[in-house]
CSV table of C-alpha atoms in Angstrom, one decimal:
chain,number,residue,atom,x,y,z
A,1323,MET,CA,0.0,0.0,0.0
A,1324,ALA,CA,1.4,3.4,-1.1
A,1325,ALA,CA,2.4,5.8,1.7
A,1326,GLU,CA,0.2,8.9,2.2
A,1327,PRO,CA,1.7,11.9,0.3
A,1328,ILE,CA,3.3,14.7,2.2
A,1329,VAL,CA,1.0,17.7,1.9
A,1330,ILE,CA,2.2,21.3,1.5
A,1331,LYS,CA,-0.4,23.9,1.8
A,1332,PHE,CA,0.9,26.9,-0.2
A,1333,SER,CA,-1.3,30.0,0.7
A,1334,HIS,CA,-1.0,33.4,-1.0
A,1335,VAL,CA,-3.1,36.5,-1.3
A,1336,VAL,CA,-3.0,37.3,-5.1
A,1337,ALA,CA,-4.9,36.1,-8.1
A,1338,PRO,CA,-3.8,32.9,-9.9
A,1339,ASN,CA,-3.0,34.9,-13.1
A,1340,THR,CA,-0.3,37.1,-11.5
A,1341,PRO,CA,3.5,36.1,-11.7
A,1342,LYS,CA,3.3,34.9,-8.0
A,1343,GLY,CA,0.1,32.9,-8.7
A,1344,LYS,CA,1.5,31.4,-11.9
A,1345,ALA,CA,4.8,30.5,-10.2
A,1346,ALA,CA,3.0,28.9,-7.3
A,1347,ASP,CA,1.1,26.7,-9.7
A,1348,TYR,CA,4.3,25.9,-11.6
A,1349,PHE,CA,6.1,24.9,-8.4
A,1350,LYS,CA,3.1,22.6,-7.6
A,1351,LYS,CA,3.4,20.9,-11.0
A,1352,ILE,CA,7.1,20.3,-11.0
A,1353,ALA,CA,7.3,19.4,-7.3
A,1354,GLU,CA,4.6,16.7,-7.7
A,1355,GLU,CA,6.2,15.4,-10.9
A,1356,ARG,CA,9.7,15.2,-9.6
A,1357,THR,CA,8.8,13.5,-6.3
A,1358,LYS,CA,6.6,11.1,-8.2
A,1359,GLY,CA,3.6,11.9,-6.1
A,1360,ALA,CA,5.4,11.6,-2.7
A,1361,VAL,CA,4.6,15.3,-2.2
A,1362,LYS,CA,1.2,17.0,-2.9
A,1363,VAL,CA,1.2,20.8,-3.1
A,1364,GLU,CA,-2.2,22.4,-2.5
A,1365,VAL,CA,-2.2,26.0,-3.7
A,1366,TYR,CA,-4.7,28.4,-2.1
A,1367,PRO,CA,-4.7,31.8,-4.0
A,1368,ASN,CA,-6.7,35.0,-3.3
A,1369,SER,CA,-6.6,34.8,0.5
A,1370,GLN,CA,-8.9,31.7,0.4
A,1371,LEU,CA,-7.4,30.4,3.6
A,1372,TYR,CA,-5.9,33.4,5.4
A,1373,LYS,CA,-5.8,37.2,4.8
A,1374,ASP,CA,-2.6,39.2,4.4
A,1375,ARG,CA,-2.3,40.0,8.1
A,1376,GLU,CA,-3.2,36.5,9.3
A,1377,GLU,CA,-1.1,34.2,7.1
A,1378,MET,CA,2.3,34.7,8.8
A,1379,GLU,CA,0.8,33.4,12.1
A,1380,ALA,CA,-0.9,30.6,10.3
A,1381,LEU,CA,2.6,29.5,8.9
A,1382,GLN,CA,4.2,29.8,12.3
A,1383,ILE,CA,1.7,27.5,14.0
A,1384,GLY,CA,1.8,25.0,11.1
A,1385,ALA,CA,-1.8,25.6,9.7
A,1386,VAL,CA,-0.1,26.2,6.3
A,1387,GLN,CA,3.4,25.1,5.3
A,1388,MET,CA,4.4,27.7,2.6
A,1389,LEU,CA,3.8,31.4,1.9
A,1390,ALA,CA,5.1,34.1,-0.5
A,1391,PRO,CA,4.5,37.4,1.4
A,1392,SER,CA,5.7,40.8,0.3
A,1393,LEU,CA,9.2,41.6,1.7
A,1394,ALA,CA,7.7,44.5,3.6
A,1395,LYS,CA,5.9,42.0,5.9
A,1396,PHE,CA,9.0,41.0,7.8
A,1397,GLY,CA,9.7,44.3,9.5
A,1398,PRO,CA,6.4,44.1,11.4
A,1399,LEU,CA,7.3,40.5,12.3
A,1400,GLY,CA,10.3,42.0,14.2
A,1401,VAL,CA,13.0,41.3,11.5
A,1402,ARG,CA,13.8,44.9,10.7
A,1403,ALA,CA,16.8,44.1,8.6
A,1404,PHE,CA,14.4,43.1,5.8
A,1405,GLU,CA,13.5,46.8,5.5
A,1406,LEU,CA,16.8,47.0,3.4
A,1407,TYR,CA,14.6,46.0,0.4
A,1408,ASP,CA,12.3,49.0,1.0
A,1409,LEU,CA,15.1,51.6,0.9
A,1410,PRO,CA,14.7,54.0,-2.0
A,1411,TYR,CA,17.3,53.7,-4.8
A,1412,ILE,CA,19.3,51.0,-2.9
A,1413,PHE,CA,19.2,48.9,-6.1
A,1414,PRO,CA,20.4,50.8,-9.2
A,1415,ASN,CA,19.5,47.8,-11.5
A,1416,LYS,CA,18.3,44.2,-11.5
A,1417,GLU,CA,21.8,42.8,-11.5
A,1418,THR,CA,22.5,44.4,-8.2
A,1419,LEU,CA,19.1,43.3,-6.8
A,1420,TYR,CA,19.5,39.7,-7.7
A,1421,ARG,CA,23.1,39.5,-6.5
A,1422,VAL,CA,22.0,40.9,-3.1
A,1423,MET,CA,19.0,38.5,-2.9
A,1424,ASP,CA,20.8,35.4,-4.1
A,1425,GLY,CA,24.1,36.0,-2.4
A,1426,ASP,CA,25.4,36.4,1.2
A,1427,ILE,CA,23.1,39.3,2.1
A,1428,GLY,CA,19.9,37.4,1.1
A,1429,LYS,CA,21.1,34.3,2.9
A,1430,LYS,CA,21.9,36.3,6.0
A,1431,LEU,CA,18.4,37.8,6.0
A,1432,PHE,CA,16.8,34.4,5.6
A,1433,GLY,CA,18.9,33.1,8.5
A,1434,MET,CA,17.3,35.8,10.7
A,1435,LEU,CA,13.9,34.2,10.2
A,1436,ASN,CA,14.9,30.9,11.8
A,1437,ALA,CA,14.3,32.2,15.3
A,1438,LYS,CA,10.7,32.9,14.2
A,1439,GLY,CA,10.2,29.3,13.2
A,1440,ILE,CA,10.5,30.2,9.5
A,1441,SER,CA,12.9,29.0,6.7
A,1442,GLY,CA,13.4,31.1,3.6
A,1443,LEU,CA,13.6,29.3,0.3
A,1444,ALA,CA,13.7,31.9,-2.5
A,1445,TYR,CA,13.1,35.5,-3.5
A,1446,TRP,CA,10.4,36.1,-6.1
A,1447,ASP,CA,10.1,39.2,-8.2
A,1448,ASN,CA,7.5,41.9,-8.8
A,1449,GLY,CA,9.4,44.8,-10.0
A,1450,PHE,CA,10.8,48.3,-9.6
A,1451,LYS,CA,8.2,50.9,-8.6
A,1452,GLN,CA,7.0,54.0,-10.5
A,1453,MET,CA,5.3,57.1,-9.3
A,1454,SER,CA,1.9,58.1,-10.4
A,1455,ALA,CA,-0.3,61.1,-9.5
A,1456,ASN,CA,-3.0,63.4,-10.8
A,1457,LYS,CA,-0.5,66.2,-11.5
A,1458,PRO,CA,2.9,65.9,-13.2
A,1459,ILE,CA,5.7,64.7,-10.9
A,1460,LYS,CA,9.0,65.5,-12.5
A,1461,THR,CA,11.0,67.3,-9.8
A,1462,VAL,CA,11.3,66.9,-6.1
A,1463,ALA,CA,9.3,70.2,-5.6
A,1464,ASP,CA,6.3,68.6,-7.5
A,1465,PHE,CA,5.7,66.2,-4.5
A,1466,LYS,CA,5.1,69.0,-2.0
A,1467,GLY,CA,1.8,68.5,-0.2
A,1468,LEU,CA,0.7,65.5,-2.4
A,1469,LYS,CA,-1.2,62.8,-0.5
A,1470,MET,CA,0.7,59.6,-1.6
A,1471,ARG,CA,-0.6,56.1,-0.8
A,1472,ILE,CA,1.9,53.6,0.6
A,1473,GLN,CA,1.8,50.1,2.0
A,1474,SER,CA,2.5,49.9,5.7
A,1475,SER,CA,6.2,50.5,6.1
A,1476,LYS,CA,8.2,53.0,8.2
A,1477,VAL,CA,10.8,53.2,5.4
A,1478,LEU,CA,8.2,54.1,2.7
A,1479,GLU,CA,6.7,56.7,5.1
A,1480,ALA,CA,10.1,58.3,5.5
A,1481,GLN,CA,10.7,58.2,1.7
A,1482,MET,CA,7.5,60.1,0.9
A,1483,LYS,CA,8.2,62.6,3.7
A,1484,ALA,CA,11.7,63.2,2.3
A,1485,MET,CA,10.1,64.2,-1.0
A,1486,GLY,CA,7.8,66.6,0.7
A,1487,ALA,CA,4.7,64.5,0.3
A,1488,ASN,CA,2.1,63.3,2.9
A,1489,PRO,CA,2.2,59.5,3.1
A,1490,GLN,CA,-1.1,57.7,3.5
A,1491,VAL,CA,-1.1,54.0,4.6
A,1492,MET,CA,-4.0,52.2,2.8
A,1493,ALA,CA,-5.0,48.7,1.9
A,1494,PHE,CA,-4.1,47.8,-1.7
A,1495,SER,CA,-7.8,46.9,-2.4
A,1496,GLU,CA,-8.9,50.4,-1.5
A,1497,VAL,CA,-6.4,52.4,-3.7
A,1498,TYR,CA,-8.4,52.6,-6.9
A,1499,SER,CA,-11.5,54.2,-5.3
A,1500,ALA,CA,-9.3,56.5,-3.2
A,1501,LEU,CA,-7.6,57.8,-6.3
A,1502,GLN,CA,-10.9,58.1,-8.1
A,1503,GLN,CA,-12.4,60.1,-5.3
A,1504,GLY,CA,-9.3,62.2,-4.6
A,1505,VAL,CA,-8.8,60.8,-1.1
A,1506,VAL,CA,-5.2,60.4,-2.2
A,1507,ASP,CA,-3.4,62.1,-5.1
A,1508,GLY,CA,-1.0,59.4,-6.1
A,1509,THR,CA,0.8,56.2,-5.3
A,1510,GLU,CA,3.8,54.0,-6.2
A,1511,ASN,CA,3.7,50.6,-7.9
A,1512,PRO,CA,5.4,48.3,-10.3
A,1513,MET,CA,3.8,48.6,-13.7
A,1514,SER,CA,1.9,45.3,-13.5
A,1515,ASN,CA,0.2,46.3,-10.3
A,1516,LEU,CA,-0.8,49.7,-11.7
A,1517,TYR,CA,-2.2,48.2,-14.8
A,1518,THR,CA,-4.0,45.1,-13.4
A,1519,GLN,CA,-5.7,47.3,-10.8
A,1520,LYS,CA,-6.7,49.8,-13.5
A,1521,MET,CA,-5.0,52.7,-11.7
A,1522,HIS,CA,-4.1,54.2,-15.0
A,1523,GLU,CA,-7.8,55.0,-15.5
A,1524,VAL,CA,-7.7,57.3,-12.4
A,1525,GLN,CA,-4.1,58.6,-12.7
A,1526,LYS,CA,-3.3,61.3,-15.3
A,1527,TYR,CA,0.5,61.2,-14.9
A,1528,LEU,CA,3.0,58.5,-14.6
A,1529,THR,CA,6.8,59.0,-13.9
A,1530,LEU,CA,9.1,56.0,-14.7
A,1531,SER,CA,11.4,56.5,-11.8
A,1532,ASP,CA,12.5,52.9,-10.7
A,1533,HIS,CA,13.0,54.5,-7.3
A,1534,GLY,CA,12.2,51.4,-5.2
A,1535,TYR,CA,11.5,47.7,-5.3
A,1536,LEU,CA,8.6,45.4,-4.5
A,1537,GLY,CA,9.3,41.7,-4.2
A,1538,TYR,CA,8.4,38.5,-2.3
A,1539,ALA,CA,10.0,35.8,-0.2
A,1540,VAL,CA,8.9,32.2,-0.4
A,1541,ILE,CA,9.0,30.9,3.1
A,1542,VAL,CA,8.2,27.6,4.9
A,1543,ASN,CA,7.4,26.4,8.4
A,1544,LYS,CA,10.9,25.5,9.7
A,1545,GLY,CA,9.8,22.5,11.8
A,1546,PHE,CA,8.0,21.0,8.8
A,1547,TRP,CA,10.9,21.7,6.4
A,1548,ASP,CA,13.6,20.3,8.7
A,1549,GLY,CA,11.4,17.2,9.3
A,1550,LEU,CA,11.2,16.2,5.6
A,1551,PRO,CA,13.4,13.3,4.3
A,1552,ALA,CA,16.7,14.8,3.0
A,1553,ASP,CA,16.1,13.5,-0.6
A,1554,ILE,CA,12.6,15.1,-0.7
A,1555,ARG,CA,13.9,18.4,0.6
A,1556,ALA,CA,16.7,18.4,-2.0
A,1557,THR,CA,14.2,17.8,-4.8
A,1558,LEU,CA,11.9,20.5,-3.5
A,1559,ASN,CA,14.8,23.0,-3.3
A,1560,LYS,CA,15.7,22.3,-6.9
A,1561,ALA,CA,12.0,22.7,-7.9
A,1562,MET,CA,11.8,26.0,-6.1
A,1563,ALA,CA,15.0,27.2,-7.8
A,1564,ASP,CA,13.5,26.4,-11.2
A,1565,ALA,CA,10.2,28.0,-10.2
A,1566,THR,CA,12.1,31.2,-9.2
A,1567,VAL,CA,13.8,31.5,-12.6
A,1568,TYR,CA,10.3,31.1,-14.2
A,1569,GLU,CA,8.7,33.6,-11.9
A,1570,ARG,CA,11.4,36.3,-12.5
A,1571,LYS,CA,11.1,36.0,-16.2
A,1572,ILE,CA,7.3,36.4,-16.3
A,1573,ALA,CA,7.4,39.2,-13.8
A,1574,GLN,CA,9.7,41.2,-16.1
A,1575,ASP,CA,7.5,40.3,-19.1
A,1576,GLU,CA,4.3,41.4,-17.4
A,1577,ASN,CA,5.8,44.8,-16.3
A,1578,ASP,CA,6.9,45.4,-19.9
A,1579,ASP,CA,3.5,44.4,-21.3
A,1580,SER,CA,1.7,46.5,-18.7
A,1581,LEU,CA,3.7,49.6,-19.7
A,1582,ALA,CA,2.9,49.0,-23.3
A,1583,ALA,CA,-0.8,48.6,-22.4
A,1584,VAL,CA,-0.9,51.8,-20.4
A,1585,LYS,CA,0.7,53.7,-23.4
A,1586,LYS,CA,-1.9,52.2,-25.7
A,1587,ALA,CA,-4.8,53.2,-23.4
A,1588,GLY,CA,-3.8,56.8,-23.7
A,1589,THR,CA,-5.3,57.9,-20.4
A,1590,THR,CA,-2.0,58.6,-18.7
A,1591,GLU,CA,0.8,60.9,-19.7
A,1592,ILE,CA,4.1,58.9,-19.3
A,1593,TYR,CA,7.3,60.7,-18.3
A,1594,VAL,CA,10.7,59.0,-18.2
A,1595,LEU,CA,12.7,60.6,-15.4
A,1596,PRO,CA,16.0,61.9,-17.0
A,1597,TYR,CA,19.3,60.9,-15.3
A,1598,LYS,CA,19.9,64.5,-14.1
A,1599,ASP,CA,16.6,64.5,-12.2
A,1600,ARG,CA,17.0,60.9,-11.0
A,1601,VAL,CA,20.2,62.1,-9.3
A,1602,LEU,CA,18.2,64.9,-7.5
A,1603,TRP,CA,15.5,62.4,-6.4
A,1604,HIS,CA,18.2,60.1,-5.2
A,1605,GLN,CA,19.8,63.0,-3.2
A,1606,ALA,CA,16.4,63.9,-1.6
A,1607,MET,CA,15.7,60.3,-0.6
A,1608,LEU,CA,19.3,59.3,0.5
A,1609,PRO,CA,18.8,60.6,4.1
A,1610,VAL,CA,16.3,57.7,4.6
A,1611,HIS,CA,19.2,55.3,4.4
A,1612,LYS,CA,20.9,57.0,7.3
A,1613,GLU,CA,17.7,57.3,9.3
A,1614,PHE,CA,17.2,53.5,9.2
A,1615,GLU,CA,20.8,52.2,9.4
A,1616,GLU,CA,20.5,51.3,13.1
A,1617,LYS,CA,17.2,49.4,12.6
A,1618,ILE,CA,18.4,47.6,9.4
A,1619,GLY,CA,22.1,47.4,10.2
A,1620,ARG,CA,24.8,49.7,8.8
A,1621,ASP,CA,26.8,46.7,7.7
A,1622,LEU,CA,23.9,45.3,5.6
A,1623,ILE,CA,23.4,48.7,3.9
A,1624,GLN,CA,27.1,49.1,3.2
A,1625,ALA,CA,27.2,45.5,1.8
A,1626,ALA,CA,24.4,46.4,-0.6
A,1627,TYR,CA,26.3,49.5,-1.7
A,1628,ASN,CA,29.4,47.4,-2.3
A,1629,VAL,CA,27.5,45.0,-4.5
A,1630,ALA,CA,26.1,47.9,-6.5
A,1631,ALA,CA,29.7,49.3,-6.9
A,1632,GLN,CA,31.0,45.9,-8.0
A,1633,VAL,CA,28.2,45.5,-10.6
A,1634,GLU,CA,29.0,49.0,-11.9
A,1635,LYS,CA,32.7,48.2,-12.1
A,1636,GLU,CA,32.0,45.0,-14.1
A,1637,LYS,CA,29.7,46.9,-16.5
A,1638,ALA,CA,32.3,49.5,-17.1
A,1639,ALA,CA,35.0,46.9,-17.7
A,1640,ALA,CA,32.7,45.0,-20.1
A,1641,ALA,CA,31.9,48.2,-22.0
A,1642,THR,CA,35.6,49.0,-22.6
A,1643,ALA,CA,36.6,45.4,-23.3
A,1644,PRO,CA,35.7,45.2,-27.1
A,1645,ALA,CA,37.6,48.5,-27.7
A,1646,GLN,CA,40.7,47.0,-26.0
A,1647,LYS,CA,40.4,43.8,-28.0
A,1648,ASP,CA,40.4,45.7,-31.2
A,1649,LYS,CA,43.6,47.7,-30.4
A,1650,PRO,CA,46.5,46.5,-32.5
A,1651,GLY,CA,49.3,44.8,-30.6
A,1652,PRO,CA,52.9,45.9,-30.6
A,1653,THR,CA,54.6,45.8,-34.0
A,1654,LYS,CA,57.1,43.0,-34.2
A,1655,THR,CA,60.4,44.0,-35.7
A,1656,LYS,CA,62.7,41.5,-37.5
A,1657,LYS,CA,65.9,40.9,-35.8
């Protein structure tokens, strides 16, 4: 008689057709195939089992085994170092971001979850955030007095205040009507969030600023994970790594497609923030890094800076490499 399969309840709060939803289903498919039915993954999207604010406790008590919450959820859990990911302009590009997540910094942050009865498996992507409002926002001065919606985060609150705006914490589900009714003037989102929630219908102006990042961590109940047979755990780790590659690819594609769709809709004027203004935005927001270095850890912030500098150095070297290759060598003279 075949043994009962190991059941993993994977709960998340978004729709099945989002990058996170699609990747959860993909993980289910390959995990079940590769373990030949020894593992059964039950995916519960759209907060079917637990709402946003309830799911972390459900994981800790073992009511579910796997989640993929927003990275901003770990600060309120008491692991303030995760607020590194909320810092404005901490990641100048995706290369830096992924190197931080997949390298020593990301591993160190996951290690901090162990004391909470949680193990971190992978970082999943949403995308860089853009600013939108019902008036043009091109300069720092344009933010003065604007009511800007944020998710609950002390870092994001400080970021908006640094720009001269009034941050308003609000549930994601309430943002469309709040923008429509003028309760708030604007918000920040990756393109896929802005488009799928139809915010472009109620936002006249969009500035492509890439000023911050929104992502997720796939986490499991530590007791459950450590109790799995070693071969099963290794197979699931590989399945999660493959699901992560898949998720990051579709997240980028969806952001690109969403930007194209907003352009096509014609309801929103799109402004690409020039480099010179990006520098000024960066300067205005940089004090937020200093403000939170005690909570997050000065060493972690510096380590992220070092990764960014290394990526920049490698890019500069790669850019000059072809030119060096084409240079003629020294002329050989006959003896």
